[in-house]
Tab-separated table of C-alpha atoms in Angstrom:
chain	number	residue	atom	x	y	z
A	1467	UNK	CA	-22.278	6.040	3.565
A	1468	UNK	CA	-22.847	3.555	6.177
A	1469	UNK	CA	-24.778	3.611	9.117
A	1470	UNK	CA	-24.846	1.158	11.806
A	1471	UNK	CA	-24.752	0.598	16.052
A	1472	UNK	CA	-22.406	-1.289	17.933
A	1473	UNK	CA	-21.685	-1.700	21.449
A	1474	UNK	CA	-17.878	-1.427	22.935
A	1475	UNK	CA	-16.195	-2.251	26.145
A	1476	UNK	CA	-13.335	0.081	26.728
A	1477	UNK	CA	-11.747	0.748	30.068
A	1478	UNK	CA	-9.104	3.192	31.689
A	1479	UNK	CA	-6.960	4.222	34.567
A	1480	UNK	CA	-5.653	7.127	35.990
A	1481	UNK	CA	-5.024	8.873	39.497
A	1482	UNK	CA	-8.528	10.657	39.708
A	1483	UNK	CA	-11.984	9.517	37.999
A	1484	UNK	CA	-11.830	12.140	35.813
A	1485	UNK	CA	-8.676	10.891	34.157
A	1486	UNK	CA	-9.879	7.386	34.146
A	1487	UNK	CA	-13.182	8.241	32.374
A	1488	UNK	CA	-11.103	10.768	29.666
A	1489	UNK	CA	-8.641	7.495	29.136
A	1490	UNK	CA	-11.792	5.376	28.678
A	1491	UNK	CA	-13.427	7.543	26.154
A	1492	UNK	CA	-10.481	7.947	24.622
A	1493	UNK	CA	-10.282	4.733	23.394
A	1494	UNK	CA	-14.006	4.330	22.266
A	1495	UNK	CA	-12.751	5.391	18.144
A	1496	UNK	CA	-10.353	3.228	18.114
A	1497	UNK	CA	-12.976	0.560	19.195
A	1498	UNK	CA	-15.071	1.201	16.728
A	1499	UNK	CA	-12.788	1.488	13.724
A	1500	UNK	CA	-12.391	-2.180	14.530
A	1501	UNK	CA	-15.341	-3.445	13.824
A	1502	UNK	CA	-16.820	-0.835	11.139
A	1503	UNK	CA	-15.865	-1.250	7.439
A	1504	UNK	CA	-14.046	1.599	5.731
A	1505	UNK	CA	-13.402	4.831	7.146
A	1506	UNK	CA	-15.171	5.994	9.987
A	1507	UNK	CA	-16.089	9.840	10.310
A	1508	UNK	CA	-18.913	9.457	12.915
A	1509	UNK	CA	-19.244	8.121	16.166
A	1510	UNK	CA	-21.904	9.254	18.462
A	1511	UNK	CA	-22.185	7.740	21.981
A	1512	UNK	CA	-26.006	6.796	22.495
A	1513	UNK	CA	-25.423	5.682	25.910
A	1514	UNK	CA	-23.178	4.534	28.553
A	1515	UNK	CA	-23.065	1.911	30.905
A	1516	UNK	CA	-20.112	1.515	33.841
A	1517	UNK	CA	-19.493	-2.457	33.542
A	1518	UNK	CA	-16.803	-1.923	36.273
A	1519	UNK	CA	-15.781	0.520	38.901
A	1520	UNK	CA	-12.089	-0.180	41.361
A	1521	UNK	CA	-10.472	1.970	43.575
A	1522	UNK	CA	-7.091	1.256	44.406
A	1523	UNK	CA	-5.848	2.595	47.281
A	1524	UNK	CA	-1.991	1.881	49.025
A	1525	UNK	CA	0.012	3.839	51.498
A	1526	UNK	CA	3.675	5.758	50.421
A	1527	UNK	CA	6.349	5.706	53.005
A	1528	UNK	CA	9.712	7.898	52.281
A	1529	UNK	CA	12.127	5.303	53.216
A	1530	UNK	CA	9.754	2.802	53.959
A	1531	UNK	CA	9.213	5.158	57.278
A	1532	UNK	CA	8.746	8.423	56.716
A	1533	UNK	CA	6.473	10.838	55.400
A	1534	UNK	CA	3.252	8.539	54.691
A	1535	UNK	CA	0.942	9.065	52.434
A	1536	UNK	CA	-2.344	8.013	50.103
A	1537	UNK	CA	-2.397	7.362	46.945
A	1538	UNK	CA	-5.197	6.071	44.898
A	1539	UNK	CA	-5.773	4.757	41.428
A	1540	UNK	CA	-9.327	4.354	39.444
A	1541	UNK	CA	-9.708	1.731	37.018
A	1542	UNK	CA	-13.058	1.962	35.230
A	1543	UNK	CA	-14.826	0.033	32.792
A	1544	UNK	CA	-17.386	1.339	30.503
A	1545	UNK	CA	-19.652	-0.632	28.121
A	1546	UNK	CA	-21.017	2.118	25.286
A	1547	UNK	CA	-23.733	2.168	22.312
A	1548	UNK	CA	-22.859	4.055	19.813
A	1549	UNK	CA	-24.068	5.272	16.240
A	1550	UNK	CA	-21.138	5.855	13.419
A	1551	UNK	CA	-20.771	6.799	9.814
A	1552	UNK	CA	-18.681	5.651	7.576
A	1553	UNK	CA	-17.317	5.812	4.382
A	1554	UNK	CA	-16.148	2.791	1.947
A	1555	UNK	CA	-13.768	3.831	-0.110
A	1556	UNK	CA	-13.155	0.583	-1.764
A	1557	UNK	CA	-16.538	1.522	-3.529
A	1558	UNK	CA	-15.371	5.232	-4.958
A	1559	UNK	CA	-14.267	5.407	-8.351
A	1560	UNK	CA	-11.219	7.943	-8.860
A	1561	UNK	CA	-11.106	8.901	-11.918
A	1562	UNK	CA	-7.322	8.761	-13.106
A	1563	UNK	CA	-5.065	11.870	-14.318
A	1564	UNK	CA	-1.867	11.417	-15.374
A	1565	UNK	CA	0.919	14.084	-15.282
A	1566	UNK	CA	3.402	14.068	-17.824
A	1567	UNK	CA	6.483	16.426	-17.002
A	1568	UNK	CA	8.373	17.739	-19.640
A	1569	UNK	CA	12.441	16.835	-19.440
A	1570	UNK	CA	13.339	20.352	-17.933
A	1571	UNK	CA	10.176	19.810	-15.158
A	1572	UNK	CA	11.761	16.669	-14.534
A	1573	UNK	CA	14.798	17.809	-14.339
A	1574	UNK	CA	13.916	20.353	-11.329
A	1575	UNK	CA	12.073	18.341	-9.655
A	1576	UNK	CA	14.372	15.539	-9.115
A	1577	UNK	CA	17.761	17.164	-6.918
C-alpha cells in the first residue's frame, strides 16, 4: 500500500453554486489517479482552498424582446490537499491456475 499527499486544481460549472462545487469535486479522483501509481482506493480531502470564484450573469429575451429574464452561471475553481491509498499491482504475485476442459466441456462451452 501506498500512502502519499498531493495537491489538485479542479474546477466546475453549473447554473447554481451547488452544482458547480458537486462538478468540481467530482473531478478531484480522476485528478488524483493521474498522478498516483497503481490503483487508487483512497482519497481523502484534507482541505480546500477556492483558487477562483465567477459569476456569470446575461439577460434572456423571447424574441430578442419579450419575456426577459436572468440567468446566471458559476464557474469555480478549487485547489485541494488530499491523502490517498493505493495499491500497486505490478508488485502482486498471482499465483497461476490453469484449467484444462475436457473435449465434451469444451464442446459446451464453445456455441
Amino acid at each position: 500500500m501506498i500512502e502519499d499527499r498531493h495537491t489538485v486544481r479542479v474546477s466546475g460549472t453549473g447554473p447554481t453554486r451547488e452544482k458547480a462545487f458537486a462538478t468540481a469535486m467530482q473531478q478531484v479522483s480522476g485528478a488524483v489517479g493521474k498522478l498516483t501509481d497503481g490503483v487508487c482506493f483512497r482519497v481523502e480531502p484534507l482541505a480546500v482552498e477556492v483558487a477562483s470564484a465567477v459569476e456569470h450573469r446575461w439577460t434572456e429575451r423571447f424574441l430578442g424582446l419579450l419575456f426577459a429574464r436572468e440567468r446566471r452561471r458559476y464557474e469555480l475553481t478549487l485547489r485541494i490537499e488530499v491523502r490517498t491509498a493505493a495499491l500497486d499491482l505490478d508488485a502482486i504475485e498471482f499465483s497461476v491456475r490453469e484449467e484444462r476442459l475436457t473435449p465434451l466441456q469444451h464442446a459446451l462451452h464453445m456455441r
